[in-house]
Coordinates of C-alpha atoms and ligand atoms in Angstrom, one line a residue:
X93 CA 96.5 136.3 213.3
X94 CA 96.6 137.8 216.6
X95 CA 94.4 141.1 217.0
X96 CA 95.9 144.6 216.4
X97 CA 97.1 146.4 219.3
X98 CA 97.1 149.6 218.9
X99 CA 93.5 150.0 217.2
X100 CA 92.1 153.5 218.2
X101 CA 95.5 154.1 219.6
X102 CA 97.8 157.5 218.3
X103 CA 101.3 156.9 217.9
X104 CA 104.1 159.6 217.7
X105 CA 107.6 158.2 215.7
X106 CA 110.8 160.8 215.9
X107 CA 113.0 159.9 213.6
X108 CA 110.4 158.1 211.7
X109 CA 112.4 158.8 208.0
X110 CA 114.8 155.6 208.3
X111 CA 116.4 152.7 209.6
X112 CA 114.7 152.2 213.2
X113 CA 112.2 154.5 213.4
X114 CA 110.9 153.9 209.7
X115 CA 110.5 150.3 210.7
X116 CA 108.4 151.0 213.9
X117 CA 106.2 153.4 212.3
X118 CA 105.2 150.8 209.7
X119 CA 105.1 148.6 212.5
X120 CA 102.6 150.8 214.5
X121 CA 100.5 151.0 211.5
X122 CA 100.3 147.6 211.0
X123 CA 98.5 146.7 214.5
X124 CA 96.1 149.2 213.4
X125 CA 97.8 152.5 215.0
X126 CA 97.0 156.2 213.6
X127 CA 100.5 157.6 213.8
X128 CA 102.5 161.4 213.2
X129 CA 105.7 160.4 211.7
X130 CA 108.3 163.0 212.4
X131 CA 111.9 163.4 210.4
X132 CA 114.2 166.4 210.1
X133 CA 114.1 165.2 206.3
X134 CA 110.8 166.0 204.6
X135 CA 111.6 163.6 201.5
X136 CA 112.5 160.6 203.4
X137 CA 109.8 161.2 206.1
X138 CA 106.7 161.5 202.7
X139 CA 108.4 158.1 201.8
X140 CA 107.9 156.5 205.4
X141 CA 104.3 158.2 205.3
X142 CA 103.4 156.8 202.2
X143 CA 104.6 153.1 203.4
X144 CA 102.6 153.4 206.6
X145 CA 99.3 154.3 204.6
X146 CA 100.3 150.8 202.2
X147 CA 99.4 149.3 205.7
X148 CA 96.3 151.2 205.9
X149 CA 97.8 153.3 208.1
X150 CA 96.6 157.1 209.0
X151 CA 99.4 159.1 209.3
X152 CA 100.2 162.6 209.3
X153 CA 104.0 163.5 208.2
X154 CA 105.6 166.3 210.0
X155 CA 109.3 168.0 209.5
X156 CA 110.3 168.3 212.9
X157 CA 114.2 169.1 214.2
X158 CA 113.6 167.5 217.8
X159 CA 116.1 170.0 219.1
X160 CA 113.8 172.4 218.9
X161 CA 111.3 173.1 221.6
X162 CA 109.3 175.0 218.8
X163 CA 109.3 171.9 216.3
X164 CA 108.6 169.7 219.0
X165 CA 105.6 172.1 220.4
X166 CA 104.2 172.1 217.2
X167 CA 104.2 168.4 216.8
X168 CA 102.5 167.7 219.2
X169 CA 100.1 170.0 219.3
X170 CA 99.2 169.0 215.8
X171 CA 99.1 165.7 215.8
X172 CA 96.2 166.1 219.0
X173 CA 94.8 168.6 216.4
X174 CA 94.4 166.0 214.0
X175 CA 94.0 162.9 215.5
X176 CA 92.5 164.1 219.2
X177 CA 94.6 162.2 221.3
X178 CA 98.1 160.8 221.9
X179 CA 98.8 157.6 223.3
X180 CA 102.1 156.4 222.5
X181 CA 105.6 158.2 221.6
X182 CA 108.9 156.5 220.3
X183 CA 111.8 159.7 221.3
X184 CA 114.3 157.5 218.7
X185 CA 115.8 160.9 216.2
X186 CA 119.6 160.5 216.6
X187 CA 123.1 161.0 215.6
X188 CA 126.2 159.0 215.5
X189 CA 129.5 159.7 216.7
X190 CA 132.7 159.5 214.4
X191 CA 135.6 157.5 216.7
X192 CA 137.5 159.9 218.5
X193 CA 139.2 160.0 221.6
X194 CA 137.6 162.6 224.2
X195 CA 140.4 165.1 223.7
X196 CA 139.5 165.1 220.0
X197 CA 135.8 165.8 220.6
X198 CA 135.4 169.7 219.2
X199 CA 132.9 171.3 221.6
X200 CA 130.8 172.1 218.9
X201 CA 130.4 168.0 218.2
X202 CA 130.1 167.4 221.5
X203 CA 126.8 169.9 222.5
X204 CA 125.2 168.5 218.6
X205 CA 125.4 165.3 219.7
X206 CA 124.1 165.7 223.5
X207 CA 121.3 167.9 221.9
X208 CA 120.3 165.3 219.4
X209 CA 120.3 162.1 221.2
X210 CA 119.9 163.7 224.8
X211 CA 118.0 166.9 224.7
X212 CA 115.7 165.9 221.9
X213 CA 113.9 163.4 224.4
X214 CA 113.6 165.6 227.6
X215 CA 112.1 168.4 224.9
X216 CA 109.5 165.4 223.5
X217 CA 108.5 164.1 227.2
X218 CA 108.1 168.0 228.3
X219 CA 105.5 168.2 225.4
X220 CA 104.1 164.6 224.9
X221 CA 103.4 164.2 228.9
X222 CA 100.9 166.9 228.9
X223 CA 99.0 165.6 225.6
X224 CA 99.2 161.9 227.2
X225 CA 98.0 163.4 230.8
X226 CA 94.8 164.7 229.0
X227 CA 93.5 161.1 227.7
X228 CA 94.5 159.7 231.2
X229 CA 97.8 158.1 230.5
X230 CA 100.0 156.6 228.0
X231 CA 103.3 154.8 226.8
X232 CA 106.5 156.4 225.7
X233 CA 109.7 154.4 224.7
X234 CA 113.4 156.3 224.1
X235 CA 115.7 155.0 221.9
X236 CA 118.7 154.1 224.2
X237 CA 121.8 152.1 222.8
X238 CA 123.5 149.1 224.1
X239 CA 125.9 152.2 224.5
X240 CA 123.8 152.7 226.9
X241 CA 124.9 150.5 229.4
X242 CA 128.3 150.1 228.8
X243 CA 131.3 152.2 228.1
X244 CA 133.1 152.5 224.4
X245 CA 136.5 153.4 223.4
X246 CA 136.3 156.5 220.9
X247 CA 132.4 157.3 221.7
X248 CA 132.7 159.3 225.0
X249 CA 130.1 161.8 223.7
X250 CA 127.4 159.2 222.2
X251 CA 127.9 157.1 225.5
X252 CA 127.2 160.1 227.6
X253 CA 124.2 160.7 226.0
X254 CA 122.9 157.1 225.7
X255 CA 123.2 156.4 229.6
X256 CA 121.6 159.6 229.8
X257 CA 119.0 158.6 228.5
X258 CA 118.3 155.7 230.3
X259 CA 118.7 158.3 233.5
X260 CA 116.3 160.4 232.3
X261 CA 113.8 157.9 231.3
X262 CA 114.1 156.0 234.8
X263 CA 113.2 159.3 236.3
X264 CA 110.2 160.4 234.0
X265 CA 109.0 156.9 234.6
X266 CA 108.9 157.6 238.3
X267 CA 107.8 161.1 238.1
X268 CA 104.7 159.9 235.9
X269 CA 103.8 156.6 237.3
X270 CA 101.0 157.3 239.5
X271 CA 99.4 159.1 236.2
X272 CA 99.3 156.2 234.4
X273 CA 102.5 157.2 232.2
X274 CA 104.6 154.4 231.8
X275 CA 108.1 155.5 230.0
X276 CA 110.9 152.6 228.8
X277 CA 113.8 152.9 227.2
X278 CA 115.1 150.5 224.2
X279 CA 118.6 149.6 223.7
X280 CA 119.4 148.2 220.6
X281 CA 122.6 146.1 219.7
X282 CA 123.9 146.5 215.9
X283 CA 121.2 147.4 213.6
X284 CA 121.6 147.5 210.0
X285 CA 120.7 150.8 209.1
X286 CA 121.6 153.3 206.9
X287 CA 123.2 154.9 210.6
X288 CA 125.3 151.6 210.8
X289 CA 126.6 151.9 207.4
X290 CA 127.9 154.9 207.9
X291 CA 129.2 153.4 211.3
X292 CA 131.0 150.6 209.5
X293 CA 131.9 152.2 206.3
X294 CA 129.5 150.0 204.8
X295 CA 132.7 147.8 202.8
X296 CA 132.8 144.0 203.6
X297 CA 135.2 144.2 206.7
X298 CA 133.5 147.3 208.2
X299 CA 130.0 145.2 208.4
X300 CA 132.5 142.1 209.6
X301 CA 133.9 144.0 212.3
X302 CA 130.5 145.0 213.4
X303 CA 129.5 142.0 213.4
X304 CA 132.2 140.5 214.8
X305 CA 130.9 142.1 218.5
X306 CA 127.2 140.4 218.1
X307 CA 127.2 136.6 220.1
X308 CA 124.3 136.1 217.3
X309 CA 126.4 136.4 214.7
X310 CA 124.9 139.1 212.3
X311 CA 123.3 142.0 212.5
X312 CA 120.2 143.0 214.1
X313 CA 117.0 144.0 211.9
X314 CA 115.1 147.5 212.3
X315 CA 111.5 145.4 212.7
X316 CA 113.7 143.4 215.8
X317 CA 113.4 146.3 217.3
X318 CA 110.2 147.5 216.2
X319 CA 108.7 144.8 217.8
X320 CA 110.3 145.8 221.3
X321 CA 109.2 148.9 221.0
X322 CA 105.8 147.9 220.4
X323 CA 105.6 145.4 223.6
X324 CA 106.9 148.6 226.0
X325 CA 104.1 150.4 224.4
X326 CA 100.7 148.3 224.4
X327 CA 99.2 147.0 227.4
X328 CA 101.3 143.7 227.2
X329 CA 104.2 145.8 229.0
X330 CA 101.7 147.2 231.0
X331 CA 103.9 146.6 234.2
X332 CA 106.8 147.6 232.9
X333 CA 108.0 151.4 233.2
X334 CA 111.5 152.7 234.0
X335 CA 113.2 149.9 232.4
X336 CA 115.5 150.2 229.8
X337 CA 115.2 147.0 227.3
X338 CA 118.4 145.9 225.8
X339 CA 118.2 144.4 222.6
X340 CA 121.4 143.4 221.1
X341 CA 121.8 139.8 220.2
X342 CA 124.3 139.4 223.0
X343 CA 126.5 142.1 222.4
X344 CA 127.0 143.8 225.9
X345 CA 126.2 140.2 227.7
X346 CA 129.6 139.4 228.1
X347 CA 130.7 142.8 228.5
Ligands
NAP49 P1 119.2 156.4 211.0 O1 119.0 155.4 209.9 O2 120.3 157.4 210.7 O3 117.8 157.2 211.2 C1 117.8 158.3 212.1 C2 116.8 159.3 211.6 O4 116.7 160.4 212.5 C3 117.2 159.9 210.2 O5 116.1 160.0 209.3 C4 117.7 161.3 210.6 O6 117.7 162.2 209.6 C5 116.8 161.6 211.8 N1 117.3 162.7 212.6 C6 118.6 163.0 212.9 N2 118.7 164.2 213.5 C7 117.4 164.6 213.7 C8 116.8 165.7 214.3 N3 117.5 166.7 214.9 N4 115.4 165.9 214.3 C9 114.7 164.9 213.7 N5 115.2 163.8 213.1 C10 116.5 163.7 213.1 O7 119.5 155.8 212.4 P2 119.0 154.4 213.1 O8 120.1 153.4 213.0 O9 117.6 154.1 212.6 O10 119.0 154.9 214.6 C11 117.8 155.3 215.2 C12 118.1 155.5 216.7 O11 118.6 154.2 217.2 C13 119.2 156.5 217.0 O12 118.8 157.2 218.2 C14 120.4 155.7 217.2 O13 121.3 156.3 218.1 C15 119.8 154.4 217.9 N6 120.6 153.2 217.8 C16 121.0 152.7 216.6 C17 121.7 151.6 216.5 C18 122.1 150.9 215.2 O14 122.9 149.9 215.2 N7 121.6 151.3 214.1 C19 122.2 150.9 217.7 C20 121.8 151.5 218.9 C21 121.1 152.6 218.9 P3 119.0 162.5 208.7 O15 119.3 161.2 208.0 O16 118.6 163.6 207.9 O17 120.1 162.8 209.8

């Protein structure tokens, strides 16, 4: 058995009430982290809460929209209320997009989405940076995409967003280096979650299609990424900051 990580260690999850984020906060817990778990749904965030303390996990459950600068705020402020510190943060809360062309992207759907998957994270960093500042450092990790890196037909507005990110995490990374911040983004490849079954359709040749993009030849499991996003954040990825991890059993290798 290798030794916990992340004992005496405070984690920070956003989007901590399924698929990805449920998986890393159980994951967190497991290597002996104390953890806020954050969800814009309460019921589905109590149910990740209560699998994190099955792994002995402390955790406080907040509702949080991480659009808002108030939610966020609050967030933070409690969980250094409650657990005195705060050492790691995984910015992963997001939306998907349905296919459209551009020209069929209301503007409505396009500022929701850039305010979900974008926004949310600059809002997070402005508030977690300060918390991590005052314990002398810390990790954060951004949930990028593999459409991230590349473009997609139909997803102009969740592609925008997800290089953004990356952009935005490079920078923070630089801005904060010296201060013993280190922030990495993760860029995961087709994930069953309950975000790619909506994706797919969830029928038998919606889940072949998407798998018919992976080299690997299946899908990707939320604790695959989990356990990326725990390497960016202990002191194994100590040297790495500004990067943006791309996890996707192949899928944009040949792209
Ligand atoms: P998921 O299963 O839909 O989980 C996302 C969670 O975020 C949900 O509980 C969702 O709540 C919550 N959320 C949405 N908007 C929020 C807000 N404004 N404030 C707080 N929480 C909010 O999705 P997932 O597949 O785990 O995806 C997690 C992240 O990975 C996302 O950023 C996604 O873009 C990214 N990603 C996923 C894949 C994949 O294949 N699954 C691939 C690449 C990147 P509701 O259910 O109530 O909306």
């Amino acid at each position: 058995m290798t030794q916990p990580r992340f004992t005496g260690k405070v984690a920070f999850v956003t989007g901590a009430g399924s698929g990805i984020g449920r998986a890393t906060a159980v994951a967190f817990a497991a290597e002996g982290a104390r953890l806020a778990v954050l969800d814009v749904d309460a019921a589905a965030n109590e149910e990740t809460a209560r699998l994190v303390a099955e792994h002995g996990g402390e955790v406080l459950a907040l509702t949080c929209d991480v659009t808002s600068s108030r939610d966020v705020a609050a967030a933070v402020a409690g969980t250094v209320e409650r657990f005195g510190r705060l050492d790691a943060a995984f910015n992963n809360a997001g939306i998907e997009q349905p296919a459209a062309p551009l020209t069929d992207i209301e503007e409505d759907a396009w500022a929701r989405l850039i305010a979900v998957d974008l926004t949310s994270a600059f809002l997070c960093m402005k508030h977690q940076i300060p918390a991590m500042l005052a314990n002398g450092g810390g990790s954060i990790v951004n949930t990028s995409s593999g459409a991230g890196v590349v473009g997609i037909a139909g997803q102009a507005a969740y592609v925008a967003a997800k290089h953004g990110l990356i952009g935005l995490t490079k920078s923070a990374a630089l801005d904060y280096a010296a201060q013993g911040i280190r922030v990495n983004a993760v860029c995961p490849g087709i994930i069953e979650t309950p975000m790619m079954n909506r994706f797919s359709g969830g029928t038998d040749e919606g889940r072949a299609r998407v798998i018919g993009q992976e080299p690997v030849g299946r899908m990707g499991r939320p604790e695959e990424i989990a356990s990326a996003v725990l390497w960016l954040s202990s002191d194994l990825g100590a040297f790495a900051t500004g990067m943006a991890m791309v996890v996707d059993g192949g899928q944009t290798v040949g792209l």
